[in-house]
């Protein structure tokens, strides 16, 4: 099938725009793909000769960028010029929770979406297919359509311009983005314009089985994305709520999770307990869902979904309290090693990471944290904690501080506890018999991801606490 689409522009070179377009360019060498962003330093990082300095760490991404960059994949800050060249434009800009005004704290802030729509209306040429890739409140396509139509109507020179708006939400998860994009469970396209849908479908057919491409009306497509995230987050809150019950009753969450997961109706995925879900989307998308439900007068539905967030918040607080209680009721002046700051393994992303809140709580209690993460920079940690870094000094400790450590041994040296917050593979293989020699007895390991090996139980002098297993 001959495709009309020769030039694609993606607005937003972030965690979605970058990897999504890299895979698209890799699978469609006949299409030129330009990813544009207003953030100059992000674009510079995407164009860096040194591929270890790409703005996003994602397994498999470097190899694709090496293959396609400056062949049919371009990263640019020339937003208008690339919009003008494109037959199809993906919008992959950020849609965070509003921080002020009506709906603050719940509704999505659509100012970046609106700005993109206006740029498209002004600079696109002739027939353009506009694809919503960002996660959006249901019926946002209506707003985009209106902006495109009305802006165009007032511009008598642009009579030839036409736009079709499609919804094509992205379901990738960070850390497995390339795998998810190359082999997705499904691709969802929502829209009314059959010809535009066919053009987008033809692109995906370059590497995806037709049975996995599903078409729906545009509102179902927008809503399905919010609901998919809400269901995933709900499963995590469900299992996390049971961790406390296991600790209280002597049941073991790993055994419970396995026993329920083997029921094929429940399934094994997304029932791994942890310190609470993080990431840029689960919380924001559920808040948005709650806002929409309240808007339509569905208070009971809104209340139901708010509980998923309440449990998530409670889990972080609960873990902080358990750590303090076990360390003789105080962490003031103590050195604690934090293992992992990213919101999950295999990403450098820290947005909404449970580590942020747990670290802040502990610093607030007077602890001195040595934070080690294999992929997160100290600048990034500082930005998230919003507290300046200060070097730990055993003789003259401050009342609540943190420092970033590039060496795990240095982080553990003289510490009273190691607190595992991210499930990086390397934390599973640690030689605790040696590492605990660096710590100050009586030392503790708090494993909020249940990744430490069982034989740790036999290690002399070690106090081990695992989520949903130990009291
Ligand atoms: P991000 O913040 O990493 O990237 C968004 C980029 O858009 C930023 O670099 C920003 O500078 C740029 N931008 C904003 N307005 C612009 C404009 N007018 N012109 C050019 N560039 C502009 O965000 P993200 O994580 O990639 O998420 C993007 C969207 O995708 C969100 O709606 C999110 O909910 C959704 N989503 C994210 C993920 C994920 O794993 N991160 C997965 C699926 C869906
Ligand atoms: C999630 C969804 O999985 C994607 O489908 C979706 O596209 C994306 O949000 C989005 O819209 O942004 P992501 O947040 O990247 O992807 O990563 P997940 O693997 O879903 O993990 C989210 C959080 O839940 C992490 O903090 C992770 O540690 C935690 N988690 C996940 C658990 O605690 N237990 C689990 O069983 C699974």
XYZ file of C-alpha atoms and ligand atoms in Angstrom:
552
model
C 0.000 0.000 0.000
C 1.512 3.305 -1.089
C 1.667 5.807 1.776
C 1.070 9.501 1.262
C 3.097 10.349 4.326
C 6.679 11.333 3.527
C 7.472 13.809 6.324
C 6.529 13.483 9.963
C 7.051 16.116 12.630
C 6.764 15.305 16.330
C 6.309 18.220 18.724
C 8.006 17.328 22.030
C 11.353 15.492 22.317
C 10.716 13.991 25.749
C 10.333 10.467 27.139
C 7.560 9.745 24.629
C 8.467 11.845 21.569
C 12.144 10.804 21.487
C 11.873 6.989 21.744
C 8.588 6.768 19.788
C 9.937 8.664 16.816
C 13.291 6.860 16.964
C 11.499 3.519 16.567
C 9.191 4.904 13.864
C 12.193 6.209 11.877
C 14.007 2.903 12.318
C 11.040 0.897 11.025
C 10.135 3.332 8.215
C 13.345 4.312 6.388
C 11.195 5.849 3.615
C 9.796 8.498 5.984
C 11.686 11.561 7.242
C 11.029 12.144 10.920
C 11.823 15.433 12.688
C 11.438 15.703 16.450
C 11.195 19.319 17.563
C 11.304 20.923 20.987
C 11.446 24.408 22.466
C 13.935 23.145 25.058
C 17.249 23.901 23.342
C 19.409 21.954 25.784
C 17.258 18.857 25.287
C 17.663 19.113 21.504
C 21.423 19.633 21.909
C 21.581 16.505 24.068
C 19.673 14.480 21.426
C 22.231 15.694 18.855
C 25.258 15.002 21.056
C 28.012 13.012 19.307
C 28.507 11.133 22.563
C 25.485 8.837 22.712
C 25.919 8.251 26.441
C 24.769 11.861 26.859
C 21.338 11.468 25.227
C 18.755 13.180 27.456
C 16.955 9.906 28.156
C 18.364 6.614 29.329
C 16.397 3.751 27.817
C 17.804 0.285 26.990
C 18.172 -0.107 23.189
C 17.694 3.600 22.404
C 21.335 4.451 21.748
C 21.658 1.827 19.006
C 18.605 3.143 17.150
C 19.736 6.765 17.393
C 23.164 5.692 16.084
C 21.489 3.979 13.093
C 18.971 6.664 12.139
C 20.116 10.081 13.373
C 20.726 12.523 10.523
C 19.635 9.856 8.019
C 15.858 9.959 8.441
C 15.654 11.021 12.111
C 16.376 14.638 13.024
C 16.212 16.545 16.304
C 15.658 20.272 15.906
C 14.554 23.445 17.677
C 13.054 24.794 14.423
C 9.461 24.054 15.347
C 7.692 26.165 12.718
C 9.863 25.121 9.780
C 9.362 21.423 10.541
C 5.618 21.838 11.041
C 5.461 23.467 7.598
C 7.206 20.476 5.979
C 5.088 17.776 7.614
C 2.209 15.699 6.210
C 1.575 14.245 9.660
C 2.246 15.891 13.037
C 2.373 14.054 16.366
C 1.800 16.109 19.505
C 3.888 14.617 22.354
C 4.130 17.566 24.676
C 3.788 17.436 28.452
C 0.327 17.539 30.066
C 1.056 17.917 33.801
C -1.448 18.563 36.562
C -2.523 22.219 36.787
C -0.846 24.027 39.671
C -3.145 27.055 39.753
C -6.536 28.298 38.633
C -9.690 26.257 38.098
C -9.035 22.543 38.633
C -5.619 23.184 40.231
C -4.171 19.975 41.715
C -6.368 17.743 39.525
C -7.096 18.868 35.973
C -4.453 18.560 33.249
C -2.711 21.729 32.200
C -3.334 21.888 28.478
C -1.421 25.082 27.730
C 1.343 23.226 25.848
C -1.258 21.324 23.807
C -3.043 24.543 22.931
C 0.205 26.242 21.966
C 1.122 23.312 19.720
C -2.319 23.431 18.068
C -1.915 27.159 17.353
C 1.565 26.608 15.900
C 0.180 23.868 13.666
C -2.758 26.049 12.596
C -0.398 28.845 11.613
C 2.445 26.973 9.955
C 1.096 23.715 8.509
C 0.572 23.584 4.743
C -2.303 22.000 2.800
C -3.545 18.609 4.113
C -2.177 17.718 7.545
C -3.007 14.836 9.859
C -2.627 15.840 13.507
C -2.092 12.955 15.939
C -2.604 13.290 19.697
C 0.166 11.221 21.286
C 0.128 12.989 24.654
C -2.281 11.655 27.283
C -5.291 13.955 27.270
C -8.623 14.448 28.994
C -11.497 12.982 27.017
C -12.778 15.439 24.365
C -9.504 17.366 23.993
C -9.554 16.573 20.282
C -12.569 18.888 20.074
C -10.458 21.790 21.383
C -7.630 21.005 18.970
C -10.081 20.763 16.061
C -11.633 24.114 16.963
C -8.283 25.881 17.218
C -7.217 24.478 13.855
C -10.512 25.343 12.175
C -11.040 28.814 13.649
C -7.441 29.975 13.178
C -7.589 28.789 9.619
C -10.964 30.446 8.921
C -9.568 33.860 9.824
C -6.658 33.480 7.496
C -7.944 34.031 3.953
C -4.546 33.127 2.411
C -4.736 29.591 3.760
C -7.926 28.332 2.144
C -6.174 25.149 0.963
C -5.309 24.005 4.489
C -7.210 21.037 5.898
C -6.702 19.146 9.142
C -7.743 15.747 10.472
C -7.296 15.072 14.156
C -6.658 11.531 15.409
C -6.057 10.150 18.883
C -3.222 7.610 19.133
C -2.290 7.304 22.811
C 1.048 5.858 23.808
C 1.210 2.881 26.179
C 4.998 2.468 26.507
C 6.505 2.092 29.960
C 9.846 3.663 30.756
C 12.738 1.247 31.073
C 11.135 -1.022 28.445
C 10.117 1.708 25.974
C 11.945 0.322 22.935
C 10.636 -3.200 23.490
C 7.113 -1.848 24.053
C 7.270 0.280 20.891
C 8.686 -2.474 18.720
C 6.244 -5.068 19.985
C 3.232 -3.361 21.548
C 0.255 -5.243 23.007
C -1.933 -3.020 20.838
C -1.954 0.254 18.917
C -5.086 2.307 19.427
C -6.266 4.809 16.820
C -9.334 6.926 17.473
C -10.912 9.167 14.887
C -13.633 9.809 12.354
C -11.714 10.513 9.151
C -11.306 7.053 7.603
C -8.624 8.191 5.146
C -6.508 9.741 7.912
C -6.904 6.607 10.054
C -5.753 4.483 7.097
C -2.636 6.654 6.622
C -1.642 6.272 10.282
C -2.419 2.567 10.200
C -0.198 2.114 7.121
C 2.731 3.526 9.077
C 2.284 1.057 11.939
C 1.804 -1.830 9.496
C 5.510 -1.466 8.644
C 6.252 -3.470 11.789
C 3.052 -4.295 13.647
C 0.617 -7.136 13.001
C -2.765 -5.815 11.748
C -4.597 -7.760 14.474
C -2.935 -5.510 17.068
C -4.124 -2.247 15.519
C -7.516 -1.315 16.888
C -9.734 1.519 15.745
C -12.282 3.282 17.936
C -14.127 6.552 18.140
C -11.938 9.429 19.230
C -13.458 9.869 22.702
C -13.087 6.155 23.534
C -9.462 6.339 22.477
C -8.701 9.359 24.682
C -10.545 7.831 27.634
C -8.999 4.355 27.209
C -5.529 5.766 27.846
C -6.574 7.312 31.177
C -8.389 4.148 32.186
C -5.475 1.856 31.277
C -3.221 3.840 33.595
C -5.874 3.970 36.323
C -6.307 0.170 36.209
C -2.554 -0.460 36.334
C -2.119 1.909 39.277
C -5.120 0.354 41.021
C -3.485 -3.079 40.918
C -0.347 -1.688 42.540
C -2.324 0.041 45.286
C -4.321 -3.152 45.826
C -1.216 -5.275 46.405
C 0.503 -2.520 48.408
C -2.501 -2.267 50.715
C -2.071 -5.979 51.475
C 1.631 -5.581 52.395
C 0.599 -3.995 55.690
C -1.890 -6.779 56.352
C 0.802 -9.385 55.693
C 3.147 -7.648 58.121
C 0.397 -7.603 60.753
C -0.640 -11.233 60.333
C 2.583 -13.079 59.515
C 1.545 -13.811 55.921
C 4.145 -13.270 53.198
C 3.275 -10.863 50.358
C 5.499 -12.679 47.839
C 3.620 -15.894 48.495
C 0.232 -14.162 48.401
C 1.103 -12.345 45.177
C 2.213 -15.593 43.543
C -0.865 -17.487 44.716
C -3.328 -14.915 43.406
C -1.371 -14.154 40.226
C -1.525 -17.758 39.050
C -5.277 -17.368 38.703
C -5.383 -16.564 35.008
C -8.260 -14.160 35.615
C -5.998 -12.075 37.867
C -2.626 -12.575 36.139
C 0.911 -12.089 37.385
C 1.658 -8.575 36.141
C 1.440 -5.371 38.175
C 1.028 -7.118 41.505
C 4.622 -6.649 42.645
C 4.564 -4.705 45.911
C 6.778 -1.678 46.353
C 7.200 1.687 48.051
C 4.364 3.144 45.962
C 4.049 3.846 42.264
C 5.955 6.765 40.824
C 6.465 8.087 37.320
C 5.093 11.138 35.648
C 1.742 9.687 34.673
C -0.157 7.423 37.100
C -0.854 10.118 39.680
C -1.519 12.871 37.158
C -3.814 10.682 35.046
C -5.851 9.468 38.031
C -6.162 13.064 39.286
C -7.408 13.979 35.863
C -9.884 11.081 35.890
C -11.162 12.230 39.298
C -11.553 15.763 37.956
C -13.512 14.560 34.919
C -15.792 12.357 37.082
C -16.554 15.269 39.401
C -17.148 17.517 36.392
C -19.841 15.098 35.194
C -21.309 14.865 38.728
C -20.032 11.309 39.347
C -18.774 11.822 42.903
C -18.889 8.124 43.880
C -16.705 7.196 40.916
C -14.296 10.031 41.735
C -14.097 8.886 45.379
C -13.417 5.310 44.317
C -10.370 6.306 42.240
C -9.055 8.746 44.863
C -8.512 5.774 47.191
C -5.890 4.423 44.760
C -3.902 7.614 45.333
C -4.532 7.620 49.099
C -3.028 4.129 49.497
C -0.046 5.136 47.380
C 0.612 8.128 49.602
C 0.092 6.086 52.771
C 2.592 3.448 51.657
C 5.422 6.018 51.467
C 4.552 7.433 54.878
C 4.224 3.960 56.379
C 7.667 2.926 55.138
C 9.274 6.060 56.602
C 7.690 5.292 59.979
C 8.838 1.656 59.926
C 12.433 2.725 59.240
C 12.402 5.227 62.098
C 10.745 2.814 64.519
C 13.309 0.097 63.843
C 16.247 2.487 64.212
C 15.393 2.919 67.923
C 12.779 5.561 67.231
C 15.126 8.176 65.808
C 17.231 8.767 62.717
C 18.474 12.146 63.891
C 22.197 12.463 63.150
C 22.373 8.949 61.681
C 23.827 8.166 58.289
C 21.466 6.196 56.048
C 22.400 4.854 52.600
C 19.666 5.196 49.959
C 19.958 2.614 47.180
C 18.108 3.901 44.128
C 16.401 7.199 43.418
C 14.783 6.570 39.991
C 11.059 5.746 40.095
C 11.794 2.296 38.653
C 14.810 0.407 37.309
C 16.332 1.049 33.865
C 15.428 4.713 33.639
C 17.021 7.984 34.747
C 13.544 9.451 35.280
C 12.774 10.573 38.832
C 9.385 12.192 38.337
C 7.079 11.315 41.278
C 9.614 8.717 42.445
C 8.618 7.355 45.873
C 12.279 7.984 46.825
C 11.610 11.743 46.804
C 9.031 11.648 49.558
C 10.758 8.980 51.650
C 14.090 10.859 51.469
C 12.448 14.179 52.326
C 10.682 12.593 55.314
C 13.939 11.117 56.605
C 15.887 14.374 56.129
C 13.099 16.134 57.965
C 13.646 13.699 60.857
C 17.325 14.724 60.949
C 18.882 11.839 58.964
C 21.998 12.309 56.807
C 21.392 10.489 53.551
C 24.025 9.140 51.162
C 22.115 8.580 47.926
C 23.380 6.175 45.285
C 21.688 5.595 41.926
C 23.478 4.161 38.867
C 21.738 6.527 36.408
C 20.414 9.577 38.276
C 22.683 12.641 38.507
C 23.177 14.630 41.720
C 21.705 17.726 39.983
C 18.546 15.777 39.296
C 18.306 14.608 42.930
C 18.844 18.181 44.123
C 16.089 19.432 41.827
C 13.633 16.842 43.154
C 14.474 17.230 46.855
C 14.708 21.000 46.569
C 17.323 20.929 49.361
C 20.992 21.799 48.717
C 23.464 18.951 48.883
C 25.942 19.030 51.792
C 28.793 16.663 52.505
C 28.306 14.290 55.402
C 30.835 14.653 58.156
C 30.833 12.043 60.899
C 32.340 14.410 63.468
C 30.140 17.309 62.713
C 26.909 16.092 61.212
C 24.123 18.419 60.316
C 20.560 18.025 61.402
C 19.150 16.501 58.237
C 21.215 16.483 55.049
C 21.874 14.543 51.871
C 24.743 13.895 49.493
C 24.969 11.992 46.256
C 27.512 9.145 46.145
C 28.918 7.620 42.971
C 30.469 4.761 44.915
C 28.178 2.362 46.724
C 30.869 1.474 49.300
C 31.259 5.166 50.216
C 27.488 5.479 50.537
C 27.367 2.521 52.943
C 30.484 3.402 54.953
C 29.499 4.219 58.549
C 25.784 3.974 57.792
C 23.190 2.524 60.173
C 20.954 1.310 57.390
C 20.727 0.620 53.671
C 17.313 1.454 52.249
C 16.580 -0.114 48.857
C 14.077 2.043 46.969
C 14.630 1.123 43.289
C 14.825 -2.449 41.969
C 18.037 -2.008 39.929
C 19.465 -5.429 38.929
C 22.820 -4.592 40.508
C 21.187 -4.342 43.964
C 20.125 -7.986 43.699
C 23.684 -9.193 43.329
C 25.355 -7.257 46.148
C 27.769 -9.051 48.436
C 26.212 -8.025 51.719
C 28.608 -10.186 53.758
C 31.365 -7.753 52.672
C 29.319 -4.559 52.439
C 27.863 -4.798 55.935
C 31.441 -4.706 57.299
C 31.476 -1.055 56.210
C 28.329 -0.239 58.192
C 27.863 0.722 61.819
C 26.327 -2.085 63.920
C 23.586 -2.845 64.621
C 22.957 -2.369 60.907
C 19.753 -2.709 58.993
C 18.688 -3.374 55.427
C 15.223 -2.089 54.554
C 14.219 -3.725 51.298
C 11.113 -1.984 49.929
C 11.337 -3.932 46.632
C 11.928 -7.428 48.050
C 14.934 -8.044 45.818
C 17.540 -9.078 48.381
C 18.462 -12.726 48.294
C 17.006 -15.078 50.882
C 20.415 -16.180 52.289
C 20.748 -12.734 53.853
C 18.639 -14.054 56.706
C 21.676 -16.088 57.863
C 24.076 -13.164 57.907
C 25.273 -12.596 61.441
C 24.350 -9.278 63.001
C 22.145 -8.220 60.127
C 18.677 -6.866 60.722
C 16.596 -7.269 57.598
C 13.174 -5.784 56.924
C 11.319 -6.693 53.731
C 8.054 -5.174 52.591
C 5.032 -7.309 53.418
C 7.205 -10.050 54.865
C 8.794 -8.890 58.085
C 7.120 -7.107 60.948
P 8.340 15.299 28.688
O 8.156 16.424 29.629
O 9.502 14.365 28.851
O 8.447 15.892 27.188
C 7.589 16.869 26.661
C 8.424 17.826 25.806
O 7.550 18.702 25.088
C 9.357 18.731 26.629
O 10.704 18.516 26.243
C 8.867 20.160 26.279
O 9.924 21.104 26.186
C 8.220 19.936 24.924
N 7.254 20.988 24.536
C 6.229 21.504 25.259
N 5.564 22.421 24.524
C 6.169 22.490 23.319
C 5.932 23.250 22.123
N 4.907 24.098 22.022
N 6.760 23.095 21.075
C 7.804 22.216 21.144
N 8.065 21.463 22.238
C 7.260 21.590 23.315
O 6.981 14.488 28.689
P 6.764 12.936 28.318
O 7.087 12.083 29.475
O 7.398 12.662 27.002
O 5.176 12.905 28.161
C 4.529 13.527 27.070
C 3.075 13.090 27.044
O 2.995 11.674 26.841
C 2.297 13.352 28.338
O 0.973 13.675 27.995
C 2.330 12.017 29.048
O 1.212 11.855 29.899
C 2.264 11.043 27.898
N 2.877 9.731 28.149
C 4.064 9.626 28.814
C 4.659 8.378 28.987
C 5.970 8.221 29.711
O 6.374 7.096 29.943
N 6.668 9.272 30.082
C 4.055 7.248 28.441
C 2.849 7.390 27.745
C 2.274 8.639 27.603
C 3.142 3.489 32.975
C 2.343 2.431 32.205
O 2.843 1.137 32.545
C 2.452 2.656 30.684
O 1.607 1.727 29.999
C 2.004 4.088 30.370
O 2.162 4.332 28.975
C 2.845 5.064 31.152
O 2.705 4.785 32.584
C 2.411 6.492 30.987
O 1.316 6.770 30.564
O 3.255 7.318 31.350
P 5.691 3.846 33.599
O 5.159 4.812 34.591
O 6.778 4.282 32.699
O 4.520 3.313 32.655
O 6.233 2.544 34.358
P 5.495 1.315 35.105
O 6.227 0.087 34.774
O 4.045 1.309 34.869
O 5.777 1.643 36.630
C 5.126 2.710 37.292
C 5.402 2.633 38.768
O 4.741 1.520 39.357
C 6.885 2.461 39.122
O 7.183 3.249 40.234
C 7.008 0.979 39.430
O 8.070 0.693 40.311
C 5.661 0.709 40.082
N 5.226 -0.701 39.983
C 4.968 -1.259 38.769
C 5.043 -1.444 41.136
O 5.269 -0.940 42.268
N 4.612 -2.734 41.039
C 4.340 -3.317 39.837
O 3.931 -4.503 39.833
C 4.531 -2.560 38.683
